[in-house]
Short mmCIF file of C-alpha atoms in Angstrom, two decimals:
data_model
loop_
_atom_site.label_atom_id
_atom_site.label_comp_id
_atom_site.label_asym_id
_atom_site.label_seq_id
_atom_site.Cartn_x
_atom_site.Cartn_y
_atom_site.Cartn_z
CA MET N 1 -35.98 7.11 -27.06
CA ARG N 2 -32.57 8.85 -25.53
CA LEU N 3 -34.63 10.84 -22.94
CA TYR N 4 -36.39 7.52 -21.65
CA LEU N 5 -32.99 5.48 -21.55
CA LYS N 6 -31.18 8.84 -19.47
CA ILE N 7 -34.03 8.83 -17.37
CA ILE N 8 -33.63 4.85 -16.57
CA PHE N 9 -29.91 5.96 -16.07
CA ILE N 10 -30.56 8.31 -12.85
CA VAL N 11 -33.62 6.36 -11.56
CA ILE N 12 -31.02 3.37 -11.72
CA ILE N 13 -28.05 6.05 -10.06
CA LEU N 14 -30.34 6.67 -7.32
CA ILE N 15 -31.80 3.60 -6.53
CA TYR N 16 -28.03 2.20 -6.10
CA SER N 17 -27.49 4.70 -4.19
CA ASP N 18 -30.41 5.25 -1.83
CA ASP N 19 -29.67 1.66 -1.38
CA ILE N 20 -25.66 2.38 -0.17
CA PHE N 21 -27.32 5.34 2.06
CA SER N 22 -29.40 3.18 3.78
CA GLN N 23 -26.89 1.15 4.56
CA ARG N 24 -25.05 3.59 7.11
CA LYS N 25 -26.11 4.00 10.48
CA ILE N 26 -26.22 6.10 13.48
CA ILE N 27 -23.29 4.79 16.09
CA TYR N 28 -24.10 6.92 18.97
CA GLY N 29 -21.92 7.39 21.82
CA GLU N 30 -20.69 9.07 25.15
CA THR N 31 -17.77 9.48 27.47
CA LEU N 32 -16.69 10.79 30.69
CA GLN N 33 -16.57 14.16 32.14
CA THR N 34 -13.31 14.66 31.79
CA LYS N 35 -13.68 14.24 27.77
CA GLU N 36 -16.73 16.78 28.27
CA LYS N 37 -15.88 18.82 24.95
CA ASP N 38 -12.80 17.30 22.23
CA THR N 39 -13.08 15.31 19.45
CA ILE N 40 -12.43 11.05 19.00
CA PHE N 41 -10.42 9.54 16.14
CA LEU N 42 -11.06 5.93 16.08
CA ILE N 43 -7.96 4.98 13.89
CA ASN N 44 -6.01 2.32 12.28
CA GLY N 45 -3.36 2.47 14.16
CA LEU N 46 0.32 1.34 12.25
CA LEU N 47 -1.99 -0.77 10.04
CA SER N 48 -2.19 -0.05 6.52
CA THR N 49 -5.22 1.68 4.74
CA LYS N 50 -5.05 -1.27 2.57
CA TYR N 51 -7.21 -2.95 4.74
CA TYR N 52 -10.30 -0.89 5.77
CA GLU N 53 -13.41 -0.12 4.08
CA SER N 54 -13.79 3.38 6.61
CA PRO N 55 -9.62 3.55 8.25
CA ILE N 56 -10.42 7.14 10.36
CA ILE N 57 -13.54 8.06 11.97
CA THR N 58 -13.62 11.53 13.40
CA SER N 59 -16.86 13.24 15.27
CA ASN N 60 -16.51 15.96 17.63
CA VAL N 61 -17.79 15.50 21.42
CA LEU N 62 -19.97 17.85 22.76
CA ASN N 63 -21.77 17.70 26.34
CA ASN N 64 -20.13 14.04 26.55
CA LYS N 65 -21.75 13.13 23.21
CA PHE N 66 -20.85 12.07 19.86
CA GLU N 67 -22.79 10.68 17.24
CA ILE N 68 -20.66 8.12 14.13
CA SER N 69 -21.83 7.21 10.62
CA TYR N 70 -21.06 4.01 9.80
CA PHE N 71 -21.24 1.33 7.04
CA SER N 72 -18.43 -0.94 6.00
CA SER N 73 -19.11 -4.51 4.20
CA TYR N 74 -17.22 -6.85 6.97
CA PRO N 75 -15.99 -5.79 10.86
CA GLN N 76 -13.58 -3.09 11.48
CA MET N 77 -10.74 -3.02 14.00
CA TYR N 78 -9.69 0.43 15.50
CA PHE N 79 -7.75 2.37 18.06
CA LEU N 80 -8.61 5.17 20.00
CA SER N 81 -7.15 8.49 19.76
CA TRP N 82 -8.49 12.23 20.97
CA LYS N 83 -7.26 14.89 19.82
CA SER N 84 -6.05 16.27 23.39
CA GLU N 85 -3.81 13.97 23.36
CA GLN N 86 -2.64 13.64 19.93
CA LYS N 87 0.86 15.79 21.49
CA ASP N 88 1.24 12.91 23.59
CA ILE N 89 -0.39 9.55 22.76
CA LEU N 90 -1.19 8.77 18.94
CA PHE N 91 -3.34 6.45 20.09
CA HIS N 92 -4.23 3.45 23.17
CA GLU N 93 -3.37 -0.11 22.58
CA ASP N 94 -7.04 -1.90 23.35
CA PRO N 95 -8.20 -2.44 19.87
CA ILE N 96 -12.18 -1.83 19.06
CA PHE N 97 -14.78 -4.13 16.95
CA LEU N 98 -17.06 -2.21 14.96
CA ASP N 99 -19.61 -4.11 12.57
CA ASN N 100 -23.51 -3.43 11.21
CA SER N 101 -24.72 -4.50 14.06
CA THR N 102 -23.16 -2.31 16.65
CA THR N 103 -25.29 0.55 18.00
CA ASN N 104 -23.44 1.93 20.97
CA ILE N 105 -20.04 3.41 22.29
CA ILE N 106 -19.12 4.75 26.02
CA ALA N 107 -15.89 5.90 25.27
CA ARG N 108 -13.33 6.31 28.60
CA ASP N 109 -9.88 7.43 28.39
CA LYS N 110 -8.26 4.31 27.37
CA HIS N 111 -10.45 2.09 25.69
CA CYS N 112 -13.87 1.84 23.98
CA GLU N 113 -17.06 -0.19 25.62
CA VAL N 114 -19.10 -1.03 22.88
CA VAL N 115 -22.08 -3.30 22.27
CA GLY N 116 -21.97 -5.21 18.90
CA ASN N 117 -21.61 -8.38 17.84
CA SER N 118 -18.02 -8.92 17.43
CA SER N 119 -16.96 -6.68 20.34
CA ILE N 120 -18.67 -8.87 22.94
CA GLU N 121 -17.22 -11.96 21.12
CA TYR N 122 -13.33 -10.26 21.68
CA LYS N 123 -14.79 -9.65 25.42
CA LYS N 124 -16.63 -12.55 26.06
CA GLU N 125 -14.73 -14.92 23.87
CA PHE N 126 -11.87 -14.19 22.36
CA ILE N 127 -10.00 -13.09 25.41
CA PRO N 128 -10.91 -15.69 28.35
CA TYR N 129 -9.84 -18.56 25.46
CA MET N 130 -6.10 -15.99 24.98
CA LEU N 131 -5.98 -15.62 28.72
CA ASN N 132 -7.17 -19.65 29.87
CA GLN N 133 -4.38 -21.00 31.09
CA SER N 134 -1.66 -18.43 30.94
CA ASN N 135 0.13 -16.49 33.50
CA TYR N 136 -1.48 -13.07 31.66
CA GLU N 137 -3.78 -10.61 33.03
CA ASN N 138 -3.70 -8.49 30.22
CA ILE N 139 -3.83 -9.70 26.09
CA ASN N 140 -1.53 -6.95 25.08
CA ASN N 141 0.89 -8.02 27.28
CA TYR N 142 0.74 -11.61 26.84
CA LEU N 143 0.86 -10.06 22.78
CA PHE N 144 4.49 -8.44 23.71
CA GLU N 145 6.16 -10.55 26.04
CA ASN N 146 5.43 -14.19 24.62
CA GLY N 147 4.43 -13.68 20.72
CA SER N 148 5.00 -17.00 19.95
CA ASN N 149 2.61 -18.84 22.76
CA PHE N 150 -0.24 -16.16 21.56
CA ASP N 151 -0.25 -17.39 18.01
CA LEU N 152 -0.76 -21.01 19.16
CA LYS N 153 -3.60 -20.27 21.35
CA LEU N 154 -4.83 -17.85 17.81
CA SER N 155 -4.52 -21.30 15.80
CA SER N 156 -6.55 -23.09 18.67
CA TYR N 157 -9.12 -20.31 18.79
CA ILE N 158 -9.83 -20.37 14.84
CA SER N 159 -9.60 -23.73 14.16
CA HIS N 160 -13.49 -24.50 17.15
CA LYS N 161 -14.53 -20.53 15.18
CA THR N 162 -13.44 -19.96 11.35
CA ASP N 163 -15.61 -17.42 11.76
CA SER N 164 -14.08 -15.16 13.48
CA TYR N 165 -13.07 -11.61 12.44
CA VAL N 166 -11.60 -10.75 15.74
CA ALA N 167 -8.70 -13.61 15.30
CA LEU N 168 -8.68 -12.60 11.36
CA TRP N 169 -8.03 -9.54 12.81
CA TYR N 170 -5.22 -10.56 14.84
CA LEU N 171 -3.44 -12.30 12.06
CA VAL N 172 -3.18 -9.39 10.44
CA MET N 173 -1.42 -7.70 13.20
CA ARG N 174 0.45 -10.59 13.90
CA PHE N 175 1.46 -10.65 9.98
CA ASN N 176 2.60 -7.09 9.77
CA GLU N 177 4.66 -7.13 12.65
CA ASN N 178 6.55 -10.51 12.31
CA GLY N 179 6.20 -10.69 8.46
CA TYR N 180 5.69 -14.11 6.68
CA SER N 181 5.71 -17.44 8.10
CA PRO N 182 4.43 -20.81 7.13
CA PHE N 183 2.41 -21.13 10.36
CA TYR N 184 0.54 -17.55 9.99
CA GLU N 185 -0.06 -19.33 6.11
CA LYS N 186 -1.81 -22.29 7.88
CA ILE N 187 -3.45 -20.21 10.40
CA LEU N 188 -4.91 -17.72 7.50
CA ASN N 189 -5.83 -21.12 4.73
CA SER N 190 -7.75 -22.60 8.71
CA PHE N 191 -10.83 -20.15 8.62
CA SER N 192 -14.39 -21.02 6.32
CA LYS N 193 -15.40 -20.50 3.17
CA ARG N 194 -17.08 -18.06 4.28
CA ILE N 195 -14.08 -16.19 5.66
CA LYS N 196 -12.20 -16.43 2.81
CA SER N 197 -14.62 -15.12 0.23
CA GLU N 198 -14.75 -12.40 1.95
CA LYS N 199 -12.79 -9.43 0.85
CA LEU N 200 -10.76 -8.89 4.36
CA TRP N 201 -9.30 -12.29 3.46
CA MET N 202 -8.69 -11.77 0.34
CA ILE N 203 -6.41 -8.29 0.25
CA LEU N 204 -4.45 -10.59 3.39
CA ASN N 205 -4.00 -13.59 1.07
CA ASP N 206 -2.71 -11.50 -1.89
CA GLU N 207 -0.02 -10.42 0.49
CA PHE N 208 1.12 -13.74 1.98
CA GLN N 209 0.97 -14.56 -1.88
CA LYS N 210 3.79 -11.86 -2.66
CA ILE N 211 5.79 -12.80 -0.18
CA THR N 212 9.42 -13.65 -2.26
CA ILE N 213 11.64 -14.53 0.48
CA ARG N 214 10.26 -17.44 2.17
CA GLU N 215 11.10 -20.21 4.01
CA ASP N 216 11.89 -23.51 2.29
CA LYS N 217 11.66 -20.92 -0.69
CA LYS N 218 15.59 -20.24 -3.07
CA PHE N 219 16.44 -17.36 -1.70
CA PRO N 220 15.43 -14.41 -4.80
CA LYS N 221 17.22 -12.22 -6.56
CA LEU N 222 16.98 -8.89 -5.35
CA SER N 223 17.59 -5.22 -7.09
CA LEU N 224 20.24 -3.34 -3.89
CA LYS N 225 22.79 -0.84 -4.12
CA ASN N 226 27.08 -1.35 -3.66
CA LEU N 227 28.73 0.64 -1.30
CA ASP N 228 29.29 2.64 -4.13
CA LEU N 229 25.40 3.45 -4.06
CA ASN N 230 25.63 1.24 -7.76
CA GLU N 231 22.15 -0.84 -8.75
CA ASP N 232 23.40 -4.00 -7.85
CA ILE N 233 21.56 -8.00 -7.69
CA LEU N 234 22.91 -9.42 -4.82
CA THR N 235 24.54 -12.37 -5.59
CA ILE N 236 24.51 -15.50 -3.56
CA PRO N 237 28.18 -16.52 -1.98
CA ASN N 238 30.07 -20.28 -3.00
CA ALA N 239 29.29 -21.85 0.74
CA GLU N 240 28.03 -24.09 2.32
CA TYR N 241 25.43 -21.88 5.12
CA THR N 242 25.03 -18.24 3.78
CA LEU N 243 23.19 -15.38 6.25
CA ILE N 244 21.64 -12.82 5.09
CA ASP N 245 21.35 -10.07 7.70
CA PHE N 246 18.72 -7.31 7.36
CA TRP N 247 19.78 -4.76 9.66
CA PHE N 248 20.52 -0.49 9.86
CA SER N 249 22.75 1.61 11.21
CA ARG N 250 20.73 3.13 14.37
CA CYS N 251 19.15 -0.19 15.32
CA ARG N 252 21.06 -1.32 18.41
CA PRO N 253 20.15 -4.42 18.58
CA CYS N 254 21.89 -4.75 15.08
CA LEU N 255 25.08 -3.47 16.21
CA GLU N 256 25.44 -4.85 19.24
CA GLN N 257 25.64 -8.05 17.78
CA ILE N 258 28.04 -7.44 15.35
CA PRO N 259 31.11 -8.77 17.49
CA ALA N 260 29.39 -11.63 18.06
CA MET N 261 28.71 -11.93 13.91
CA LYS N 262 32.29 -11.50 13.43
CA VAL N 263 33.89 -14.32 15.88
CA ILE N 264 31.26 -16.57 13.92
CA TYR N 265 32.99 -15.67 10.96
CA THR N 266 36.23 -15.19 11.30
CA ASN N 267 35.52 -18.92 12.71
CA TYR N 268 33.58 -20.27 10.38
CA ASN N 269 34.37 -18.56 6.93
CA SER N 270 37.21 -20.82 6.00
CA ARG N 271 35.09 -23.79 6.55
CA GLY N 272 32.40 -22.49 4.53
CA PHE N 273 29.79 -19.59 6.24
CA ASN N 274 29.11 -16.24 4.75
CA ILE N 275 27.30 -13.23 5.88
CA ILE N 276 25.78 -10.61 3.29
CA GLY N 277 24.13 -7.76 4.87
CA ILE N 278 21.58 -5.92 3.60
CA SER N 279 20.85 -1.96 5.12
CA THR N 280 17.42 -1.20 5.45
CA ASP N 281 18.96 2.87 5.71
CA LYS N 282 16.68 5.75 5.22
CA THR N 283 18.79 8.14 2.48
CA LEU N 284 19.58 10.99 4.85
CA ASN N 285 21.25 8.00 6.86
CA ILE N 286 23.81 6.47 4.57
CA GLU N 287 26.63 7.89 5.18
CA ILE N 288 25.83 6.95 9.81
CA TRP N 289 25.40 3.09 6.94
CA LYS N 290 29.17 3.16 5.42
CA LYS N 291 30.55 4.96 8.75
CA ARG N 292 28.93 2.07 10.53
CA ILE N 293 30.62 -0.71 8.21
CA VAL N 294 34.31 1.27 8.89
CA GLU N 295 34.07 1.58 12.61
CA LYS N 296 32.64 -1.37 13.40
CA GLU N 297 35.59 -3.23 10.83
CA ILE N 298 32.54 -5.63 9.22
CA PRO N 299 34.16 -7.88 6.99
CA TRP N 300 31.10 -9.29 4.58
CA LYS N 301 30.04 -7.56 1.54
CA ASN N 302 26.97 -5.29 2.95
CA TYR N 303 24.03 -4.09 0.54
CA LEU N 304 21.44 -0.45 0.76
CA ASP N 305 18.06 -1.13 0.81
CA GLU N 306 17.36 2.80 0.68
CA ASN N 307 14.20 3.58 2.53
CA ALA N 308 13.36 -0.14 3.08
CA ILE N 309 11.35 -0.78 0.08
CA LEU N 310 12.49 -4.41 -0.35
CA ALA N 311 12.16 -4.73 3.29
CA THR N 312 8.63 -3.41 3.61
CA ASN N 313 7.01 -4.83 0.57
CA GLU N 314 8.79 -8.33 2.44
CA LYS N 315 6.88 -7.65 6.01
CA ILE N 316 10.59 -7.13 7.11
CA PHE N 317 10.14 -4.68 10.26
CA SER N 318 11.46 -6.06 13.13
CA PHE N 319 15.74 -5.51 13.11
CA PRO N 320 18.06 -7.57 13.17
CA THR N 321 16.29 -9.92 10.60
CA ASN N 322 17.52 -12.79 9.34
CA PHE N 323 17.40 -15.53 7.29
CA LEU N 324 19.66 -18.74 6.92
CA LEU N 325 20.58 -19.82 3.71
CA ASP N 326 21.96 -23.38 2.17
CA LYS N 327 24.72 -24.16 -0.07
CA ASN N 328 22.33 -23.96 -2.74
CA GLY N 329 20.26 -20.44 -2.07
CA LYS N 330 17.89 -22.16 -0.09
CA ILE N 331 16.74 -20.51 3.37
CA LEU N 332 16.78 -22.98 6.21
CA LYS N 333 15.43 -20.90 9.56
CA LYS N 334 14.37 -17.01 9.89
CA ASN N 335 15.43 -15.16 12.79
CA ILE N 336 18.06 -17.97 13.69
CA LYS N 337 19.75 -16.46 17.09
CA ILE N 338 23.30 -16.02 17.00
CA GLU N 339 24.42 -18.51 19.73
CA ASP N 340 21.91 -21.07 17.90
CA LEU N 341 23.61 -20.20 14.73
CA GLU N 342 27.37 -20.66 16.14
CA ILE N 343 25.69 -24.72 17.38
CA PHE N 344 24.35 -25.38 13.99
CA LEU N 345 27.73 -24.40 12.25
CA LYS N 346 29.88 -26.64 14.86
CA GLU N 347 27.27 -29.58 13.91
CA ASN N 348 27.40 -29.00 10.04
CA LEU N 349 30.44 -28.03 9.14
CA LYS N 350 33.63 -29.62 9.08
CA GLU N 351 37.50 -29.19 9.95
#
């Protein structure tokens, strides 16, 4: 009886394994003559491997030919990298979309031409739609120079193509670049029921739900370090409005705005305005952080989020990032410009 059960178990495992391996496919590729002998990498770029079933795909190129063994339960977005370039270029910025319909790749120096459904959507539908009635000819320039308008077009694209993995991957990128916003959450929830039942959407949704620093919510109690490097709970001061400023000691834009912030602090602190600084400096730069506070004569209280652990969890990757709080600690605005902050305080704080 035991032998019989063991045989049945082995047969089931073999059937299951065969099913998995039968779903893997070989994607054939070719390169230009300049890459006659090299190694090609399709990688996750700056995105976390958590979004991927196969975060890195690699193949040796010989006589301009290569083969990729591929399988994923949902379309994947990659970035092209060459072994011969890795000292100078980590990866190229044009995304590459692979799915289980992909049959062929032509790899050029900076991008790939891919035969597959997701790639066809990207080139024939997504790019034309996003660039239509814009002043841009390149989607990467559009994204870099006018991200807020890009996000509006992204939302519009999804509203008529709710099953788009291309658009979902772009939302993954935007969320990881800019952090949480109610608008991004609205976009996330506009996908179809089918997409919402699949792995990539659920991973992204889980990350959204874990964000604790969000507009219209009370700023959370954070365990940070004070100037003496002792653990301390951030305490929101008793003020009408408080600006929480995330920065670090080698951040030029952060340092450049300090003089203007000091003027606003001096003019409005007695009228109910306060500032709290949260540095995300690495351990090796802690002394520089302390030095900056003295050099710049920063009068407001500063905390340390050592090695940006908290900031990373909250998807705060660009600096400076700030949050304007009301007297109850509720977040009113994210990333208010310094000039707009002064106007706001002038209008809302009495002499």
